[in-house]
């Protein structure tokens, strides 16, 4: 314990940290500066996101849970006997629990997440609540191809689940690539259930991403904390500010970290220059309509088969089945 206090070794150089380093250095060398949003979710970031979901201004989680609860019977009609549910970017599995409870005919649940610790822990908490279900956690980045466990591969059908409007974090062309990749992973006869935030007035969106309690600002700034810890960064947190706004032309909420002054910052031995007011673009959260997500999915080989919204039309759950034949080429 004494040795720990005296020397603080860097985290071991795993495949994960070297991808983080390469992506951060590339993003901070680009103009305009950017860092991929998936790096928000270290242990602290995941906890901060859980707190965001409880904020009065942040409606998406509550709206989506409400849709799942109100329409669970209808949605789970799409799930055949013995099927495997594969959740992309499962996080806390809170939403999957609603489907699992409404679909006792499911044989397996495969939560897939980039955060291995989280996915194992959630699986351990799920098992006693669903004793008949095979829970098979998988650590993977859902942006890339990965292999399903044999039990899921051999199930009579696979149902993909991608809730939380995580699809909105992708550029539309990346969302299309994700959908095509999901089709390949799930295979013939698959169904995909996607949660997507809907286009709505800017005031509602701006409030949801700039909450009064400042939790979203903390979530955004935690990216710099993570870079400081994992990549020997020298970001001074009080010299950067959280900015979030709805870009109506592109149907997306943008989050940025703005440098309050001209300064130099070191990251992994490299020097990064900031102008006063210069920002790091840390997230896009694209908003869709039923029609615009449907068009995107069709382009990736999926056929829309159902859509459900809450009474305010803030959020949507949309279902697709894999169209017969190979997915259209990119
Ligand atoms: C987890 C991607 C759905 O875009 O609303 C919340 C992340 N960012 N507040 C979103 C987020 C700022 C969130 N998603």
Coordinates of C-alpha atoms and ligand atoms in Angstrom, one line a residue:
X1 CA 0.0 0.0 0.0
X2 CA 2.9 2.3 0.9
X3 CA 4.5 1.6 -2.5
X4 CA 1.3 2.5 -4.2
X5 CA 1.2 6.0 -2.6
X6 CA 4.8 6.7 -3.5
X7 CA 4.9 5.7 -7.2
X8 CA 1.8 6.0 -9.3
X9 CA 2.4 3.8 -12.4
X10 CA 0.6 4.5 -15.6
X11 CA -2.1 2.1 -16.5
X12 CA -0.7 -0.9 -18.5
X13 CA -0.5 -0.3 -22.2
X14 CA -3.3 -2.5 -23.4
X15 CA -4.9 -2.6 -26.9
X16 CA -7.6 -0.4 -25.5
X17 CA -5.3 2.4 -24.2
X18 CA -3.3 2.5 -27.4
X19 CA -6.5 2.9 -29.5
X20 CA -7.5 5.7 -27.1
X21 CA -4.1 7.3 -27.5
X22 CA -4.1 7.1 -31.3
X23 CA -7.6 8.5 -31.5
X24 CA -7.0 11.3 -29.1
X25 CA -3.7 12.4 -30.7
X26 CA -5.2 12.2 -34.2
X27 CA -8.4 14.1 -33.1
X28 CA -6.4 16.9 -31.2
X29 CA -4.1 17.4 -34.2
X30 CA -7.1 17.8 -36.6
X31 CA -8.9 21.0 -37.4
X32 CA -11.4 21.4 -35.9
X33 CA -10.3 19.4 -32.9
X34 CA -12.4 16.4 -31.9
X35 CA -12.4 13.2 -29.7
X36 CA -14.8 10.3 -30.4
X37 CA -17.7 10.3 -28.0
X38 CA -17.3 6.6 -27.1
X39 CA -14.3 7.6 -24.9
X40 CA -16.7 9.3 -22.4
X41 CA -17.5 6.0 -20.8
X42 CA -14.7 5.2 -18.4
X43 CA -15.9 4.1 -14.9
X44 CA -16.5 7.8 -13.8
X45 CA -18.1 8.7 -17.2
X46 CA -20.5 5.7 -17.0
X47 CA -21.5 6.8 -13.5
X48 CA -22.0 10.4 -14.6
X49 CA -24.1 9.2 -17.5
X50 CA -26.3 7.3 -15.1
X51 CA -26.8 10.5 -13.2
X52 CA -27.7 12.4 -16.4
X53 CA -30.5 9.9 -17.1
X54 CA -32.1 11.0 -13.8
X55 CA -32.0 14.7 -14.5
X56 CA -35.3 16.5 -14.9
X57 CA -34.2 18.0 -18.2
X58 CA -32.9 14.8 -19.7
X59 CA -36.1 13.1 -21.1
X60 CA -34.7 10.4 -23.4
X61 CA -34.1 7.6 -20.9
X62 CA -37.5 8.1 -19.1
X63 CA -39.3 8.4 -22.5
X64 CA -37.7 5.3 -23.9
X65 CA -38.3 3.2 -20.7
X66 CA -42.0 4.4 -20.9
X67 CA -42.3 3.3 -24.5
X68 CA -40.8 -0.1 -23.7
X69 CA -43.1 -0.6 -20.7
X70 CA -46.3 0.5 -22.5
X71 CA -45.6 -1.5 -25.7
X72 CA -43.6 -4.4 -24.4
X73 CA -46.3 -6.9 -25.4
X74 CA -46.4 -5.6 -28.9
X75 CA -42.6 -5.3 -29.3
X76 CA -41.9 -8.8 -28.0
X77 CA -44.3 -10.2 -30.6
X78 CA -41.3 -9.8 -32.9
X79 CA -39.3 -12.3 -30.8
X80 CA -39.7 -16.0 -31.7
X81 CA -39.4 -18.9 -29.3
X82 CA -35.9 -19.8 -28.3
X83 CA -34.4 -16.6 -29.8
X84 CA -31.2 -14.8 -28.5
X85 CA -31.4 -11.1 -27.7
X86 CA -28.1 -9.3 -28.5
X87 CA -27.8 -5.9 -27.0
X88 CA -25.3 -3.5 -28.6
X89 CA -23.7 -1.2 -26.0
X90 CA -25.6 -2.6 -23.1
X91 CA -24.4 -0.3 -20.3
X92 CA -26.6 -1.0 -17.3
X93 CA -29.1 -3.4 -19.1
X94 CA -32.0 -1.5 -17.5
X95 CA -33.9 -1.4 -20.8
X96 CA -33.2 -5.0 -21.7
X97 CA -34.7 -6.1 -18.4
X98 CA -38.1 -4.8 -19.6
X99 CA -37.9 -6.9 -22.8
X100 CA -36.5 -9.9 -20.9
X101 CA -39.4 -9.8 -18.5
X102 CA -42.0 -9.5 -21.3
X103 CA -40.4 -12.3 -23.4
X104 CA -39.9 -15.4 -21.3
X105 CA -39.5 -17.3 -24.6
X106 CA -36.0 -15.8 -25.0
X107 CA -33.3 -18.5 -24.5
X108 CA -30.2 -16.2 -24.3
X109 CA -29.2 -12.6 -23.7
X110 CA -25.9 -11.4 -25.0
X111 CA -25.0 -7.9 -23.6
X112 CA -22.1 -6.4 -25.6
X113 CA -20.2 -3.4 -24.3
X114 CA -16.9 -1.8 -24.7
X115 CA -16.6 -1.6 -20.9
X116 CA -15.8 -5.2 -19.9
X117 CA -16.1 -4.7 -16.2
X118 CA -19.6 -3.2 -16.5
X119 CA -20.9 -5.9 -18.7
X120 CA -19.7 -8.7 -16.4
X121 CA -21.1 -7.0 -13.3
X122 CA -24.5 -6.4 -15.0
X123 CA -24.6 -10.0 -16.2
X124 CA -23.9 -11.3 -12.6
X125 CA -26.8 -9.1 -11.3
X126 CA -29.2 -10.3 -14.1
X127 CA -28.7 -14.1 -13.7
X128 CA -30.6 -14.6 -10.4
X129 CA -33.5 -12.5 -11.7
X130 CA -33.8 -14.6 -14.9
X131 CA -32.9 -18.1 -13.9
X132 CA -34.0 -19.8 -17.2
X133 CA -32.0 -17.4 -19.3
X134 CA -28.4 -17.9 -20.6
X135 CA -26.7 -14.6 -20.0
X136 CA -23.5 -14.4 -22.1
X137 CA -21.7 -11.1 -21.8
X138 CA -19.3 -10.0 -24.4
X139 CA -16.7 -7.2 -24.4
X140 CA -16.4 -5.6 -27.8
X141 CA -16.6 -2.3 -29.6
X142 CA -19.9 -2.5 -31.5
X143 CA -18.5 -0.4 -34.3
X144 CA -16.5 -3.4 -35.5
X145 CA -17.3 -7.0 -36.5
X146 CA -17.3 -9.5 -33.6
X147 CA -18.3 -13.2 -33.1
X148 CA -21.4 -14.2 -31.2
X149 CA -21.2 -17.0 -28.7
X150 CA -22.2 -20.4 -30.1
X151 CA -25.5 -20.6 -28.1
X152 CA -26.5 -17.3 -29.8
X153 CA -25.3 -18.3 -33.2
X154 CA -27.2 -21.6 -33.0
X155 CA -30.4 -20.1 -31.7
X156 CA -33.4 -20.2 -34.1
X157 CA -33.3 -16.4 -34.4
X158 CA -31.3 -13.4 -33.2
X159 CA -32.8 -10.1 -32.1
X160 CA -30.6 -7.1 -32.0
X161 CA -31.3 -4.4 -29.4
X162 CA -29.7 -0.9 -29.7
X163 CA -31.5 1.4 -27.3
X164 CA -30.6 4.7 -25.8
X165 CA -30.3 6.6 -29.1
X166 CA -26.6 5.6 -29.1
X167 CA -27.1 5.4 -32.9
X168 CA -27.3 9.2 -32.7
X169 CA -23.7 9.4 -31.7
X170 CA -22.7 8.1 -35.1
X171 CA -22.4 10.2 -38.3
X172 CA -25.2 9.1 -40.6
X173 CA -22.8 7.2 -42.8
X174 CA -21.3 5.5 -39.7
X175 CA -24.9 4.7 -38.5
X176 CA -25.4 3.0 -41.9
X177 CA -22.2 1.1 -41.5
X178 CA -23.2 0.0 -38.0
X179 CA -26.6 -1.2 -39.2
X180 CA -24.9 -3.2 -42.0
X181 CA -22.4 -4.7 -39.5
X182 CA -25.2 -5.6 -37.1
X183 CA -27.0 -7.4 -40.0
X184 CA -23.8 -9.4 -40.6
X185 CA -23.4 -10.3 -37.0
X186 CA -27.0 -11.2 -36.4
X187 CA -27.4 -13.1 -39.7
X188 CA -30.4 -14.3 -41.7
X189 CA -33.9 -13.7 -40.4
X190 CA -32.7 -11.2 -37.8
X191 CA -34.8 -8.5 -36.2
X192 CA -33.3 -5.2 -34.9
X193 CA -34.9 -3.0 -32.3
X194 CA -33.5 0.5 -32.2
X195 CA -34.2 3.4 -29.8
X196 CA -33.8 6.8 -31.4
X197 CA -34.3 10.3 -30.1
X198 CA -36.7 12.3 -32.3
X199 CA -36.4 15.8 -33.9
X200 CA -38.0 18.4 -31.6
X201 CA -37.8 22.1 -30.7
X202 CA -34.3 23.4 -29.9
X203 CA -35.3 24.7 -26.4
X204 CA -36.1 21.2 -25.2
X205 CA -32.9 19.8 -26.7
X206 CA -30.7 22.6 -25.4
X207 CA -32.1 22.1 -21.9
X208 CA -31.5 18.4 -22.0
X209 CA -27.8 18.8 -22.8
X210 CA -27.0 21.8 -20.6
X211 CA -28.7 20.9 -17.3
X212 CA -29.0 23.3 -14.4
X213 CA -27.1 21.0 -12.0
X214 CA -24.1 20.9 -14.3
X215 CA -23.8 17.1 -14.5
X216 CA -23.6 17.1 -18.3
X217 CA -20.7 19.6 -18.0
X218 CA -19.0 17.3 -15.6
X219 CA -19.6 14.4 -18.0
X220 CA -18.0 16.3 -20.9
X221 CA -15.0 17.6 -18.8
X222 CA -14.4 14.1 -17.5
X223 CA -13.0 13.3 -20.9
X224 CA -10.1 15.6 -20.1
X225 CA -9.7 14.0 -16.7
X226 CA -9.4 10.6 -18.4
X227 CA -6.8 12.0 -20.9
X228 CA -4.8 13.4 -18.0
X229 CA -4.8 10.1 -16.2
X230 CA -4.4 7.6 -19.0
X231 CA -2.3 9.6 -21.5
X232 CA -0.2 11.9 -19.2
X233 CA -2.3 14.9 -20.2
X234 CA -1.9 18.4 -18.6
X235 CA -5.4 19.8 -19.2
X236 CA -6.4 22.3 -16.5
X237 CA -10.1 21.7 -16.0
X238 CA -10.9 25.3 -15.0
X239 CA -9.6 26.6 -18.4
X240 CA -12.2 24.6 -20.4
X241 CA -15.9 25.1 -20.6
X242 CA -18.9 22.8 -21.6
X243 CA -20.8 24.0 -24.6
X244 CA -23.9 22.2 -26.0
X245 CA -26.4 23.4 -28.6
X246 CA -28.8 22.1 -31.2
X247 CA -27.6 22.4 -34.7
X248 CA -31.0 22.4 -36.5
X249 CA -29.6 22.3 -40.0
X250 CA -27.9 19.0 -39.3
X251 CA -30.5 17.7 -36.8
X252 CA -27.9 17.1 -34.1
X253 CA -27.0 18.3 -30.6
X254 CA -23.3 19.2 -30.5
X255 CA -21.1 19.1 -27.4
X256 CA -17.8 20.9 -27.3
X257 CA -15.1 21.8 -24.7
X258 CA -14.0 25.4 -25.3
X259 CA -10.6 26.6 -24.2
X260 CA -11.1 29.8 -22.2
X261 CA -7.7 31.1 -23.2
X262 CA -4.8 30.7 -25.6
X263 CA -2.7 27.8 -24.1
X264 CA -0.5 24.8 -24.7
X265 CA -1.5 21.3 -23.4
X266 CA 0.7 18.2 -23.4
X267 CA -0.8 14.8 -24.2
X268 CA 1.4 11.7 -24.3
X269 CA 4.4 13.8 -24.9
X270 CA 2.9 15.8 -27.8
X271 CA 2.1 19.6 -27.5
X272 CA -1.3 20.8 -28.5
X273 CA -2.0 24.5 -29.1
X274 CA -5.3 26.1 -28.3
X275 CA -6.5 29.5 -29.4
X276 CA -8.8 31.4 -27.0
X277 CA -12.3 30.1 -27.6
X278 CA -11.1 27.1 -29.7
X279 CA -13.2 24.0 -29.0
X280 CA -12.8 20.2 -29.0
X281 CA -15.9 18.7 -30.5
X282 CA -16.7 15.8 -28.2
X283 CA -20.1 14.6 -29.3
X284 CA -22.8 14.7 -31.8
X285 CA -26.2 13.4 -30.8
X286 CA -28.2 13.1 -34.1
X287 CA -32.0 13.3 -33.9
X288 CA -34.1 11.4 -36.4
X289 CA -37.7 11.1 -37.6
X290 CA -39.4 7.7 -38.1
X291 CA -39.0 8.3 -41.8
X292 CA -35.3 9.4 -41.8
X293 CA -34.1 6.5 -39.6
X294 CA -36.2 4.2 -41.8
X295 CA -34.5 5.4 -44.9
X296 CA -31.1 5.0 -43.4
X297 CA -31.9 1.4 -42.3
X298 CA -33.3 0.5 -45.7
X299 CA -30.0 1.6 -47.2
X300 CA -28.3 -0.8 -44.8
X301 CA -30.5 -3.8 -45.8
X302 CA -33.2 -3.5 -43.1
X303 CA -36.9 -3.4 -43.6
X304 CA -39.0 -1.2 -41.2
X305 CA -41.6 -3.4 -39.4
X306 CA -42.8 -1.3 -36.5
X307 CA -42.4 2.0 -34.7
X308 CA -43.6 3.2 -31.3
X309 CA -43.3 6.6 -29.6
X310 CA -44.3 8.2 -26.3
X311 CA -47.3 10.5 -26.0
X312 CA -45.2 13.6 -26.6
X313 CA -43.4 12.1 -29.6
X314 CA -40.1 12.8 -28.0
X315 CA -38.5 9.4 -28.5
X316 CA -39.0 6.3 -30.7
X317 CA -38.5 2.6 -30.7
X318 CA -38.2 1.3 -34.2
X319 CA -38.1 -2.3 -35.4
X320 CA -36.5 -3.7 -38.6
X321 CA -36.1 -7.1 -40.1
X322 CA -33.2 -8.1 -42.4
X323 CA -34.3 -7.9 -46.0
X324 CA -33.7 -11.1 -47.9
X325 CA -30.5 -11.2 -49.9
X326 CA -27.2 -9.4 -49.4
X327 CA -27.2 -5.9 -47.9
X328 CA -26.9 -3.2 -50.5
X329 CA -23.3 -2.1 -51.1
X330 CA -22.0 1.0 -49.4
Ligands
LIG1 C1 -25.9 8.0 -24.5 C2 -25.5 8.9 -26.6 C3 -27.7 8.6 -25.9 O1 -26.6 11.5 -26.9 O2 -28.1 11.8 -25.4 C4 -26.1 12.6 -22.7 C5 -25.1 10.8 -24.3 N1 -24.5 13.2 -23.9 N2 -25.8 13.9 -22.5 C6 -27.1 11.3 -25.8 C7 -25.2 12.2 -23.7 C8 -24.8 14.2 -23.2 C9 -26.4 10.3 -24.8 N3 -26.3 9.0 -25.4

